[in-house]
PDB file of C-alpha atoms and ligand atoms in Angstrom:
ATOM      1  CA  MET A   1       0.000   0.000   0.000  1.00 43.00           C
ATOM      2  CA  ASN A   2       1.276   3.474  -0.888  1.00 53.00           C
ATOM      3  CA  ALA A   3       2.199   5.342   2.280  1.00 64.00           C
ATOM      4  CA  PHE A   4       0.897   8.571   0.775  1.00 75.00           C
ATOM      5  CA  HIS A   5      -2.657   9.576   0.061  1.00 91.00           C
ATOM      6  CA  PRO A   6      -2.662  10.185  -3.732  1.00 93.00           C
ATOM      7  CA  MET A   7      -3.347  13.890  -3.187  1.00 96.00           C
ATOM      8  CA  PHE A   8       0.131  14.211  -1.637  1.00 96.00           C
ATOM      9  CA  ASP A   9       1.831  12.486  -4.560  1.00 96.00           C
ATOM     10  CA  LEU A  10       4.450  14.738  -6.196  1.00 97.00           C
ATOM     11  CA  SER A  11       5.715  12.271  -8.781  1.00 96.00           C
ATOM     12  CA  ASP A  12       4.823  14.574 -11.677  1.00 96.00           C
ATOM     13  CA  LYS A  13       6.293  17.638  -9.912  1.00 98.00           C
ATOM     14  CA  THR A  14       9.633  19.406  -9.648  1.00 98.00           C
ATOM     15  CA  ALA A  15      10.836  21.488  -6.717  1.00 98.00           C
ATOM     16  CA  LEU A  16      13.613  24.008  -6.183  1.00 98.00           C
ATOM     17  CA  VAL A  17      14.750  24.018  -2.560  1.00 99.00           C
ATOM     18  CA  VAL A  18      16.681  27.168  -1.670  1.00 98.00           C
ATOM     19  CA  GLY A  19      18.974  26.822   1.331  1.00 98.00           C
ATOM     20  CA  ALA A  20      19.301  23.077   0.736  1.00 98.00           C
ATOM     21  CA  SER A  21      22.868  22.608   1.982  1.00 98.00           C
ATOM     22  CA  SER A  22      21.878  21.987   5.620  1.00 98.00           C
ATOM     23  CA  GLY A  23      19.083  21.864   8.167  1.00 98.00           C
ATOM     24  CA  ILE A  24      15.472  22.322   7.159  1.00 98.00           C
ATOM     25  CA  GLY A  25      16.204  22.751   3.437  1.00 98.00           C
ATOM     26  CA  LEU A  26      18.368  19.634   3.175  1.00 98.00           C
ATOM     27  CA  HIS A  27      15.707  17.652   4.993  1.00 98.00           C
ATOM     28  CA  ALA A  28      12.927  19.099   2.799  1.00 98.00           C
ATOM     29  CA  SER A  29      14.844  17.957  -0.294  1.00 98.00           C
ATOM     30  CA  HIS A  30      14.596  14.388   1.026  1.00 98.00           C
ATOM     31  CA  THR A  31      10.915  14.883   1.817  1.00 98.00           C
ATOM     32  CA  PHE A  32      10.154  16.064  -1.702  1.00 98.00           C
ATOM     33  CA  VAL A  33      11.967  13.192  -3.418  1.00 98.00           C
ATOM     34  CA  GLN A  34      10.293  10.686  -1.104  1.00 97.00           C
ATOM     35  CA  ALA A  35       6.952  12.067  -2.301  1.00 97.00           C
ATOM     36  CA  GLY A  36       8.154  11.465  -5.869  1.00 97.00           C
ATOM     37  CA  ALA A  37       9.325  14.900  -6.966  1.00 98.00           C
ATOM     38  CA  ALA A  38      12.481  15.731  -8.906  1.00 98.00           C
ATOM     39  CA  VAL A  39      14.431  18.262  -6.853  1.00 98.00           C
ATOM     40  CA  ALA A  40      17.014  20.982  -7.458  1.00 98.00           C
ATOM     41  CA  LEU A  41      19.062  21.854  -4.384  1.00 98.00           C
ATOM     42  CA  GLY A  42      20.306  25.460  -4.245  1.00 98.00           C
ATOM     43  CA  ALA A  43      22.657  27.294  -1.846  1.00 98.00           C
ATOM     44  CA  ARG A  44      26.143  28.830  -1.687  1.00 98.00           C
ATOM     45  CA  ARG A  45      28.061  25.763  -0.384  1.00 98.00           C
ATOM     46  CA  ILE A  46      28.181  23.672  -3.549  1.00 98.00           C
ATOM     47  CA  ASP A  47      30.253  20.879  -1.967  1.00 98.00           C
ATOM     48  CA  GLN A  48      27.479  20.148   0.521  1.00 98.00           C
ATOM     49  CA  LEU A  49      24.895  20.238  -2.252  1.00 98.00           C
ATOM     50  CA  ASN A  50      26.892  17.889  -4.481  1.00 98.00           C
ATOM     51  CA  ALA A  51      27.267  15.417  -1.618  1.00 98.00           C
ATOM     52  CA  ALA A  52      23.529  15.529  -0.957  1.00 98.00           C
ATOM     53  CA  VAL A  53      22.713  15.076  -4.646  1.00 98.00           C
ATOM     54  CA  THR A  54      25.066  12.099  -4.904  1.00 98.00           C
ATOM     55  CA  ALA A  55      23.292  10.459  -1.960  1.00 98.00           C
ATOM     56  CA  LEU A  56      19.842  11.182  -3.384  1.00 98.00           C
ATOM     57  CA  ARG A  57      20.759   9.854  -6.830  1.00 98.00           C
ATOM     58  CA  SER A  58      22.309   6.704  -5.408  1.00 98.00           C
ATOM     59  CA  ALA A  59      18.985   6.099  -3.667  1.00 97.00           C
ATOM     60  CA  GLY A  60      17.322   6.317  -7.081  1.00 97.00           C
ATOM     61  CA  HIS A  61      15.921   9.835  -6.813  1.00 98.00           C
ATOM     62  CA  ARG A  62      16.029  12.624  -9.371  1.00 98.00           C
ATOM     63  CA  ALA A  63      18.110  15.528  -8.040  1.00 98.00           C
ATOM     64  CA  CYS A  64      20.602  18.199  -9.102  1.00 98.00           C
ATOM     65  CA  ALA A  65      22.641  20.950  -7.443  1.00 98.00           C
ATOM     66  CA  VAL A  66      22.716  24.648  -8.367  1.00 98.00           C
ATOM     67  CA  THR A  67      24.921  27.372  -6.919  1.00 98.00           C
ATOM     68  CA  LEU A  68      22.810  30.212  -5.633  1.00 98.00           C
ATOM     69  CA  ASP A  69      23.347  33.260  -3.429  1.00 98.00           C
ATOM     70  CA  ILE A  70      20.048  35.071  -2.977  1.00 98.00           C
ATOM     71  CA  THR A  71      21.857  38.262  -1.928  1.00 98.00           C
ATOM     72  CA  LYS A  72      23.248  38.341  -5.495  1.00 98.00           C
ATOM     73  CA  PRO A  73      20.187  38.847  -7.708  1.00 96.00           C
ATOM     74  CA  GLU A  74      22.036  37.852 -10.880  1.00 96.00           C
ATOM     75  CA  THR A  75      22.463  34.306  -9.528  1.00 97.00           C
ATOM     76  CA  ILE A  76      18.721  33.818  -8.982  1.00 98.00           C
ATOM     77  CA  ALA A  77      17.557  33.594 -12.600  1.00 97.00           C
ATOM     78  CA  THR A  78      20.679  31.633 -13.537  1.00 98.00           C
ATOM     79  CA  ALA A  79      20.042  29.069 -10.819  1.00 98.00           C
ATOM     80  CA  TRP A  80      16.387  28.763 -11.792  1.00 98.00           C
ATOM     81  CA  GLN A  81      17.305  28.133 -15.427  1.00 98.00           C
ATOM     82  CA  ALA A  82      20.040  25.664 -14.471  1.00 98.00           C
ATOM     83  CA  SER A  83      17.527  23.778 -12.311  1.00 98.00           C
ATOM     84  CA  GLU A  84      15.067  23.489 -15.178  1.00 98.00           C
ATOM     85  CA  VAL A  85      17.743  22.446 -17.679  1.00 98.00           C
ATOM     86  CA  GLN A  86      19.181  19.781 -15.366  1.00 98.00           C
ATOM     87  CA  LEU A  87      15.792  18.402 -14.304  1.00 98.00           C
ATOM     88  CA  GLY A  88      14.417  18.730 -17.841  1.00 98.00           C
ATOM     89  CA  ARG A  89      11.161  20.271 -16.612  1.00 97.00           C
ATOM     90  CA  SER A  90       9.714  23.591 -15.404  1.00 98.00           C
ATOM     91  CA  ILE A  91       9.828  24.092 -11.644  1.00 98.00           C
ATOM     92  CA  ASP A  92       6.443  23.591  -9.951  1.00 98.00           C
ATOM     93  CA  ILE A  93       7.346  24.197  -6.300  1.00 99.00           C
ATOM     94  CA  LEU A  94       9.647  26.759  -4.692  1.00 99.00           C
ATOM     95  CA  PHE A  95      10.732  26.000  -1.115  1.00 99.00           C
ATOM     96  CA  ASN A  96      12.051  29.481  -0.296  1.00 99.00           C
ATOM     97  CA  ASN A  97      14.030  28.596   2.789  1.00 98.00           C
ATOM     98  CA  ALA A  98      17.430  30.347   2.799  1.00 98.00           C
ATOM     99  CA  GLY A  99      17.976  32.354   5.949  1.00 98.00           C
ATOM    100  CA  VAL A 100      20.536  33.651   8.416  1.00 98.00           C
ATOM    101  CA  ILE A 101      20.277  34.698  12.062  1.00 97.00           C
ATOM    102  CA  TYR A 102      21.806  37.481  14.188  1.00 96.00           C
ATOM    103  CA  LEU A 103      21.446  37.551  17.950  1.00 96.00           C
ATOM    104  CA  GLU A 104      22.020  40.910  19.589  1.00 96.00           C
ATOM    105  CA  ARG A 105      20.165  43.522  21.603  1.00 97.00           C
ATOM    106  CA  PHE A 106      18.390  46.043  19.369  1.00 98.00           C
ATOM    107  CA  VAL A 107      20.502  48.998  20.528  1.00 98.00           C
ATOM    108  CA  SER A 108      23.726  47.104  19.768  1.00 98.00           C
ATOM    109  CA  GLN A 109      22.847  45.633  16.387  1.00 98.00           C
ATOM    110  CA  GLN A 110      25.517  46.538  13.821  1.00 98.00           C
ATOM    111  CA  ALA A 111      24.521  48.021  10.471  1.00 98.00           C
ATOM    112  CA  THR A 112      26.540  45.489   8.469  1.00 98.00           C
ATOM    113  CA  GLU A 113      24.839  42.590  10.248  1.00 98.00           C
ATOM    114  CA  VAL A 114      21.401  44.184   9.903  1.00 98.00           C
ATOM    115  CA  GLU A 115      22.116  44.516   6.184  1.00 98.00           C
ATOM    116  CA  ARG A 116      23.136  40.831   6.017  1.00 98.00           C
ATOM    117  CA  ILE A 117      19.898  39.752   7.688  1.00 98.00           C
ATOM    118  CA  PHE A 118      17.568  41.883   5.583  1.00 98.00           C
ATOM    119  CA  SER A 119      19.406  41.264   2.307  1.00 98.00           C
ATOM    120  CA  THR A 120      19.068  37.503   2.828  1.00 98.00           C
ATOM    121  CA  ASN A 121      15.873  36.875   4.787  1.00 98.00           C
ATOM    122  CA  LEU A 122      13.734  39.579   3.225  1.00 98.00           C
ATOM    123  CA  LYS A 123      15.177  41.102   0.044  1.00 98.00           C
ATOM    124  CA  GLY A 124      16.753  37.844  -1.112  1.00 98.00           C
ATOM    125  CA  ALA A 125      13.631  35.829  -0.315  1.00 99.00           C
ATOM    126  CA  PHE A 126      11.544  38.528  -2.060  1.00 99.00           C
ATOM    127  CA  LEU A 127      13.594  38.365  -5.279  1.00 98.00           C
ATOM    128  CA  MET A 128      13.660  34.565  -5.210  1.00 98.00           C
ATOM    129  CA  ALA A 129       9.877  34.444  -4.827  1.00 99.00           C
ATOM    130  CA  GLN A 130       9.473  37.068  -7.555  1.00 98.00           C
ATOM    131  CA  GLU A 131      11.489  34.967 -10.008  1.00 98.00           C
ATOM    132  CA  ALA A 132       9.284  31.984  -9.182  1.00 98.00           C
ATOM    133  CA  ALA A 133       6.057  33.972  -9.377  1.00 98.00           C
ATOM    134  CA  ARG A 134       6.824  35.424 -12.801  1.00 98.00           C
ATOM    135  CA  ARG A 135       7.600  32.028 -14.279  1.00 98.00           C
ATOM    136  CA  MET A 136       4.790  30.162 -12.520  1.00 98.00           C
ATOM    137  CA  ALA A 137       2.181  32.795 -13.402  1.00 98.00           C
ATOM    138  CA  GLU A 138       3.171  32.490 -17.050  1.00 98.00           C
ATOM    139  CA  ARG A 139       2.437  28.750 -16.863  1.00 98.00           C
ATOM    140  CA  GLY A 140      -0.682  29.320 -14.720  1.00 98.00           C
ATOM    141  CA  THR A 141       0.412  26.920 -11.977  1.00 98.00           C
ATOM    142  CA  GLY A 142       2.780  26.671  -9.028  1.00 98.00           C
ATOM    143  CA  SER A 143       3.238  26.627  -5.278  1.00 99.00           C
ATOM    144  CA  ILE A 144       5.588  28.907  -3.364  1.00 99.00           C
ATOM    145  CA  ILE A 145       6.405  28.056   0.248  1.00 99.00           C
ATOM    146  CA  ASN A 146       8.212  30.808   2.135  1.00 99.00           C
ATOM    147  CA  VAL A 147      10.007  29.659   5.273  1.00 99.00           C
ATOM    148  CA  ALA A 148       9.368  32.399   7.818  1.00 98.00           C
ATOM    149  CA  SER A 149       9.503  31.970  11.625  1.00 98.00           C
ATOM    150  CA  THR A 150       7.400  32.357  14.728  1.00 98.00           C
ATOM    151  CA  SER A 151       9.898  35.179  15.436  1.00 97.00           C
ATOM    152  CA  GLY A 152       8.023  37.085  12.747  1.00 98.00           C
ATOM    153  CA  MET A 153       4.729  36.578  14.587  1.00 97.00           C
ATOM    154  CA  ARG A 154       5.648  37.673  18.080  1.00 95.00           C
ATOM    155  CA  ALA A 155       8.426  39.646  19.731  1.00 95.00           C
ATOM    156  CA  GLY A 156      11.601  37.890  20.822  1.00 92.00           C
ATOM    157  CA  ALA A 157      14.498  39.656  22.548  1.00 93.00           C
ATOM    158  CA  TYR A 158      17.821  39.736  20.649  1.00 95.00           C
ATOM    159  CA  LEU A 159      15.981  39.084  17.395  1.00 96.00           C
ATOM    160  CA  ALA A 160      15.186  42.618  16.172  1.00 98.00           C
ATOM    161  CA  SER A 161      16.474  42.373  12.610  1.00 98.00           C
ATOM    162  CA  TYR A 162      15.791  38.632  12.273  1.00 98.00           C
ATOM    163  CA  GLY A 163      12.226  38.926  13.619  1.00 98.00           C
ATOM    164  CA  ALA A 164      11.494  42.015  11.529  1.00 98.00           C
ATOM    165  CA  SER A 165      12.791  40.275   8.394  1.00 99.00           C
ATOM    166  CA  LYS A 166      10.550  37.269   9.035  1.00 98.00           C
ATOM    167  CA  ALA A 167       7.526  39.474   9.810  1.00 98.00           C
ATOM    168  CA  GLY A 168       8.181  41.142   6.462  1.00 98.00           C
ATOM    169  CA  LEU A 169       8.303  37.767   4.727  1.00 99.00           C
ATOM    170  CA  ILE A 170       4.959  36.802   6.281  1.00 98.00           C
ATOM    171  CA  HIS A 171       3.354  40.016   5.077  1.00 98.00           C
ATOM    172  CA  LEU A 172       4.917  39.538   1.645  1.00 99.00           C
ATOM    173  CA  THR A 173       3.434  36.027   1.541  1.00 99.00           C
ATOM    174  CA  ARG A 174      -0.069  37.436   1.985  1.00 98.00           C
ATOM    175  CA  ILE A 175       0.352  40.127  -0.654  1.00 98.00           C
ATOM    176  CA  MET A 176       1.824  37.643  -3.122  1.00 99.00           C
ATOM    177  CA  ALA A 177      -1.031  35.214  -2.444  1.00 99.00           C
ATOM    178  CA  LEU A 178      -3.573  37.961  -3.078  1.00 98.00           C
ATOM    179  CA  GLU A 179      -2.030  39.060  -6.355  1.00 98.00           C
ATOM    180  CA  LEU A 180      -1.238  35.583  -7.691  1.00 98.00           C
ATOM    181  CA  ALA A 181      -4.342  33.590  -6.729  1.00 98.00           C
ATOM    182  CA  SER A 182      -6.129  34.338  -9.994  1.00 98.00           C
ATOM    183  CA  ARG A 183      -3.034  33.304 -11.936  1.00 98.00           C
ATOM    184  CA  GLY A 184      -2.880  29.760 -10.555  1.00 98.00           C
ATOM    185  CA  VAL A 185      -0.004  30.338  -8.139  1.00 98.00           C
ATOM    186  CA  ARG A 186      -0.458  29.581  -4.429  1.00 99.00           C
ATOM    187  CA  VAL A 187       1.773  31.273  -1.869  1.00 99.00           C
ATOM    188  CA  ASN A 188       1.987  30.182   1.759  1.00 99.00           C
ATOM    189  CA  ALA A 189       4.445  30.347   4.641  1.00 99.00           C
ATOM    190  CA  LEU A 190       5.751  27.974   7.257  1.00 98.00           C
ATOM    191  CA  ALA A 191       6.582  29.503  10.633  1.00 98.00           C
ATOM    192  CA  PRO A 192       8.882  27.091  12.465  1.00 98.00           C
ATOM    193  CA  GLY A 193       9.494  27.610  16.152  1.00 97.00           C
ATOM    194  CA  ASN A 194      12.598  25.952  17.620  1.00 96.00           C
ATOM    195  CA  ILE A 195      13.791  23.272  15.208  1.00 97.00           C
ATOM    196  CA  ARG A 196      17.069  21.478  15.825  1.00 95.00           C
ATOM    197  CA  THR A 197      19.515  22.620  13.086  1.00 95.00           C
ATOM    198  CA  ASP A 198      22.879  24.422  12.839  1.00 91.00           C
ATOM    199  CA  MET A 199      21.052  27.721  13.123  1.00 90.00           C
ATOM    200  CA  HIS A 200      19.203  26.621  16.221  1.00 91.00           C
ATOM    201  CA  SER A 201      22.482  25.425  17.763  1.00 89.00           C
ATOM    202  CA  GLN A 202      23.763  29.001  17.505  1.00 86.00           C
ATOM    203  CA  PHE A 203      20.748  30.179  19.484  1.00 84.00           C
ATOM    204  CA  GLU A 204      21.060  27.429  22.091  1.00 85.00           C
ATOM    205  CA  ALA A 205      24.825  27.982  22.451  1.00 86.00           C
ATOM    206  CA  SER A 206      24.322  31.712  22.963  1.00 85.00           C
ATOM    207  CA  GLY A 207      22.727  31.031  26.355  1.00 83.00           C
ATOM    208  CA  LEU A 208      20.474  34.028  25.742  1.00 81.00           C
ATOM    209  CA  ASP A 209      17.326  32.155  26.749  1.00 79.00           C
ATOM    210  CA  GLU A 210      17.803  29.668  29.552  1.00 79.00           C
ATOM    211  CA  ASN A 211      14.052  29.096  29.839  1.00 84.00           C
ATOM    212  CA  LEU A 212      13.524  28.347  26.170  1.00 86.00           C
ATOM    213  CA  LEU A 213      12.377  24.767  26.639  1.00 90.00           C
ATOM    214  CA  LYS A 214      10.037  25.678  29.507  1.00 90.00           C
ATOM    215  CA  ARG A 215       8.212  28.126  27.259  1.00 90.00           C
ATOM    216  CA  ILE A 216       7.367  25.445  24.699  1.00 94.00           C
ATOM    217  CA  PRO A 217       4.132  23.726  25.821  1.00 95.00           C
ATOM    218  CA  MET A 218       5.243  20.390  24.303  1.00 96.00           C
ATOM    219  CA  ARG A 219       8.515  20.732  26.276  1.00 94.00           C
ATOM    220  CA  LYS A 220      10.724  19.676  23.381  1.00 95.00           C
ATOM    221  CA  PHE A 221      12.444  21.223  20.395  1.00 95.00           C
ATOM    222  CA  GLY A 222      11.174  20.311  16.969  1.00 97.00           C
ATOM    223  CA  GLU A 223      13.015  18.194  14.423  1.00 98.00           C
ATOM    224  CA  CYS A 224      13.205  18.934  10.700  1.00 98.00           C
ATOM    225  CA  ARG A 225      10.774  16.090  10.032  1.00 98.00           C
ATOM    226  CA  ASP A 226       8.131  17.964  12.031  1.00 98.00           C
ATOM    227  CA  LEU A 227       7.768  20.290   9.017  1.00 98.00           C
ATOM    228  CA  ASP A 228       7.024  17.439   6.604  1.00 98.00           C
ATOM    229  CA  GLY A 229       3.233  17.370   6.935  1.00 98.00           C
ATOM    230  CA  ALA A 230       2.759  21.083   6.347  1.00 98.00           C
ATOM    231  CA  THR A 231       5.365  21.121   3.564  1.00 98.00           C
ATOM    232  CA  LEU A 232       3.673  18.319   1.635  1.00 98.00           C
ATOM    233  CA  LEU A 233       0.235  19.811   2.223  1.00 98.00           C
ATOM    234  CA  LEU A 234       1.238  23.189   0.798  1.00 98.00           C
ATOM    235  CA  ALA A 235       3.239  21.693  -2.079  1.00 98.00           C
ATOM    236  CA  SER A 236       0.660  19.207  -3.310  1.00 98.00           C
ATOM    237  CA  GLU A 237      -2.845  18.822  -4.663  1.00 97.00           C
ATOM    238  CA  ALA A 238      -3.956  18.297  -1.060  1.00 97.00           C
ATOM    239  CA  GLY A 239      -3.471  22.036  -0.518  1.00 98.00           C
ATOM    240  CA  SER A 240      -4.960  23.162  -3.804  1.00 98.00           C
ATOM    241  CA  TYR A 241      -7.450  25.589  -2.171  1.00 98.00           C
ATOM    242  CA  ILE A 242      -4.982  26.943   0.401  1.00 98.00           C
ATOM    243  CA  THR A 243      -3.208  30.224  -0.229  1.00 99.00           C
ATOM    244  CA  GLY A 244      -2.011  33.118   1.929  1.00 98.00           C
ATOM    245  CA  THR A 245      -1.737  31.025   5.091  1.00 98.00           C
ATOM    246  CA  VAL A 246       1.035  30.961   7.672  1.00 98.00           C
ATOM    247  CA  ILE A 247       1.388  27.632   9.462  1.00 98.00           C
ATOM    248  CA  PRO A 248       3.195  27.700  12.821  1.00 98.00           C
ATOM    249  CA  ILE A 249       5.155  24.512  13.619  1.00 98.00           C
ATOM    250  CA  ASP A 250       6.255  25.279  17.138  1.00 98.00           C
ATOM    251  CA  GLY A 251       5.043  22.747  19.722  1.00 97.00           C
ATOM    252  CA  GLY A 252       2.444  25.297  20.829  1.00 97.00           C
ATOM    253  CA  GLN A 253       4.930  28.056  21.670  1.00 95.00           C
ATOM    254  CA  LEU A 254       2.834  30.818  20.130  1.00 96.00           C
ATOM    255  CA  LEU A 255       0.078  29.949  22.621  1.00 94.00           C
ATOM    256  CA  SER A 256       2.265  30.670  25.605  1.00 79.00           C
ATOM    257  CA  TRP A 257       3.358  33.975  27.132  1.00 66.00           C
ATOM    258  CA  MET A 258       5.378  32.386  29.965  1.00 52.00           C
TER     259      MET A 258
HETATM  260  N1  NAP B   1      15.955  26.115  13.013  1.00 84.21           N
HETATM  261  C1  NAP B   1      14.999  26.854  13.527  1.00 84.21           C
HETATM  262  O1  NAP B   1      14.683  26.747  14.728  1.00 84.21           O
HETATM  263  C2  NAP B   1      14.243  27.835  12.661  1.00 84.21           C
HETATM  264  C3  NAP B   1      13.148  28.480  13.238  1.00 84.21           C
HETATM  265  C4  NAP B   1      12.424  29.374  12.463  1.00 84.21           C
HETATM  266  C5  NAP B   1      12.784  29.612  11.155  1.00 84.21           C
HETATM  267  N2  NAP B   1      13.863  28.988  10.615  1.00 84.21           N
HETATM  268  C6  NAP B   1      14.199  29.295   9.226  1.00 84.21           C
HETATM  269  O2  NAP B   1      14.398  28.108   8.513  1.00 84.21           O
HETATM  270  C7  NAP B   1      15.291  28.361   7.422  1.00 84.21           C
HETATM  271  C8  NAP B   1      16.371  27.291   7.405  1.00 84.21           C
HETATM  272  O3  NAP B   1      17.140  27.423   8.594  1.00 84.21           O
HETATM  273  P1  NAP B   1      17.904  26.198   9.293  1.00 84.21           P
HETATM  274  O4  NAP B   1      17.510  26.207  10.707  1.00 84.21           O
HETATM  275  O5  NAP B   1      17.763  24.984   8.476  1.00 84.21           O
HETATM  276  O6  NAP B   1      19.405  26.769   9.270  1.00 84.21           O
HETATM  277  P2  NAP B   1      20.717  26.329   8.484  1.00 84.21           P
HETATM  278  O7  NAP B   1      20.996  24.900   8.687  1.00 84.21           O
HETATM  279  O8  NAP B   1      21.720  27.344   8.880  1.00 84.21           O
HETATM  280  O9  NAP B   1      20.309  26.518   6.950  1.00 84.21           O
HETATM  281  C9  NAP B   1      20.268  27.756   6.317  1.00 84.21           C
HETATM  282  C10 NAP B   1      20.333  27.518   4.828  1.00 84.21           C
HETATM  283  O10 NAP B   1      20.231  28.794   4.168  1.00 84.21           O
HETATM  284  C11 NAP B   1      21.250  28.838   3.186  1.00 84.21           C
HETATM  285  N3  NAP B   1      21.607  30.227   2.909  1.00 84.21           N
HETATM  286  C12 NAP B   1      21.974  31.181   3.778  1.00 84.21           C
HETATM  287  N4  NAP B   1      22.250  32.325   3.133  1.00 84.21           N
HETATM  288  C13 NAP B   1      22.054  32.076   1.808  1.00 84.21           C
HETATM  289  C14 NAP B   1      22.176  32.849   0.644  1.00 84.21           C
HETATM  290  N5  NAP B   1      22.583  34.125   0.673  1.00 84.21           N
HETATM  291  N6  NAP B   1      21.862  32.286  -0.548  1.00 84.21           N
HETATM  292  C15 NAP B   1      21.462  31.000  -0.608  1.00 84.21           C
HETATM  293  N7  NAP B   1      21.335  30.209   0.470  1.00 84.21           N
HETATM  294  C16 NAP B   1      21.632  30.740   1.667  1.00 84.21           C
HETATM  295  C17 NAP B   1      22.397  28.041   3.771  1.00 84.21           C
HETATM  296  O11 NAP B   1      23.232  27.541   2.750  1.00 84.21           O
HETATM  297  P3  NAP B   1      24.678  28.132   2.339  1.00 84.21           P
HETATM  298  O12 NAP B   1      25.335  28.640   3.586  1.00 84.21           O
HETATM  299  O13 NAP B   1      25.351  26.941   1.738  1.00 84.21           O
HETATM  300  O14 NAP B   1      24.383  29.188   1.344  1.00 84.21           O
HETATM  301  C18 NAP B   1      21.643  26.884   4.411  1.00 84.21           C
HETATM  302  O15 NAP B   1      21.388  25.884   3.450  1.00 84.21           O
HETATM  303  C19 NAP B   1      15.818  29.782   7.628  1.00 84.21           C
HETATM  304  O16 NAP B   1      15.128  30.677   6.793  1.00 84.21           O
HETATM  305  C20 NAP B   1      15.496  30.063   9.079  1.00 84.21           C
HETATM  306  O17 NAP B   1      15.361  31.447   9.339  1.00 84.21           O
HETATM  307  C21 NAP B   1      14.612  28.098  11.351  1.00 84.21           C
END
């Protein structure tokens, strides 16, 4: 028996995963191929991507690697084209996941770091999504999944530029969804809470929030696989009437003020 309900089947789909060299994006690449999709993995660290693609191909999946730095707009269209050439198909799904973090009190945040955060998490994600939207709208079909954060939904100390960038991405998601709905393109966001990855290790190691675990009602950090259900829902036919939503995946943390 197929483990997937047919509505979640992506075997006739292609996905571009941005920020696929580690963490959530690398895991999502596995999730997409397991659902049948052909996947292009994009990021700056090409060695990591090539290693991941080798592993995926040896497991019989269709995958390719593309170098991409979303702070360099000229690389965005090139990477999109390279993905389509290598996979031999138009891209149906964008997993817009690249992001960086900066932990510092608001009054001490440095302009160069603020620039790095906004140019990646907001401007870069904006331009990446715009490239996808233009191409998908032309074909009249597509799904864009922006990876935001619960930090963009409520205030968190030390996260001024990061949280503001993610709040911007959430608002952008809604505007994109509004403008693109009639053109066959769905746009949604995931808002992870605390998911164990390299980025989350930086936050844990900082010691800035000793009570972090106590403020998560489920009393545990999430794993990358905890995003799978929402990712497949938004990417597939199962989510065909869903656009403009933001799905928190946070063990209930948004419910709690303590
Ligand atoms: N982990 C969490 O608890 C958590 C919570 C909420 C939201 N998120 C969001 O989830 C996303 C993935 O984070 P993660 O936790 O998986 O962290 P991660 O392991 O550090 O992954 C970040 C990914 O983004 C890529 N990236 C960074 N800057 C890039 C750029 N300029 N161009 C292209 N790719 C770039 C990195 O690849 P290269 O360095 O190779 O370019 C890497 O693949 C981020 O947007 C993050 O804000 C994470």
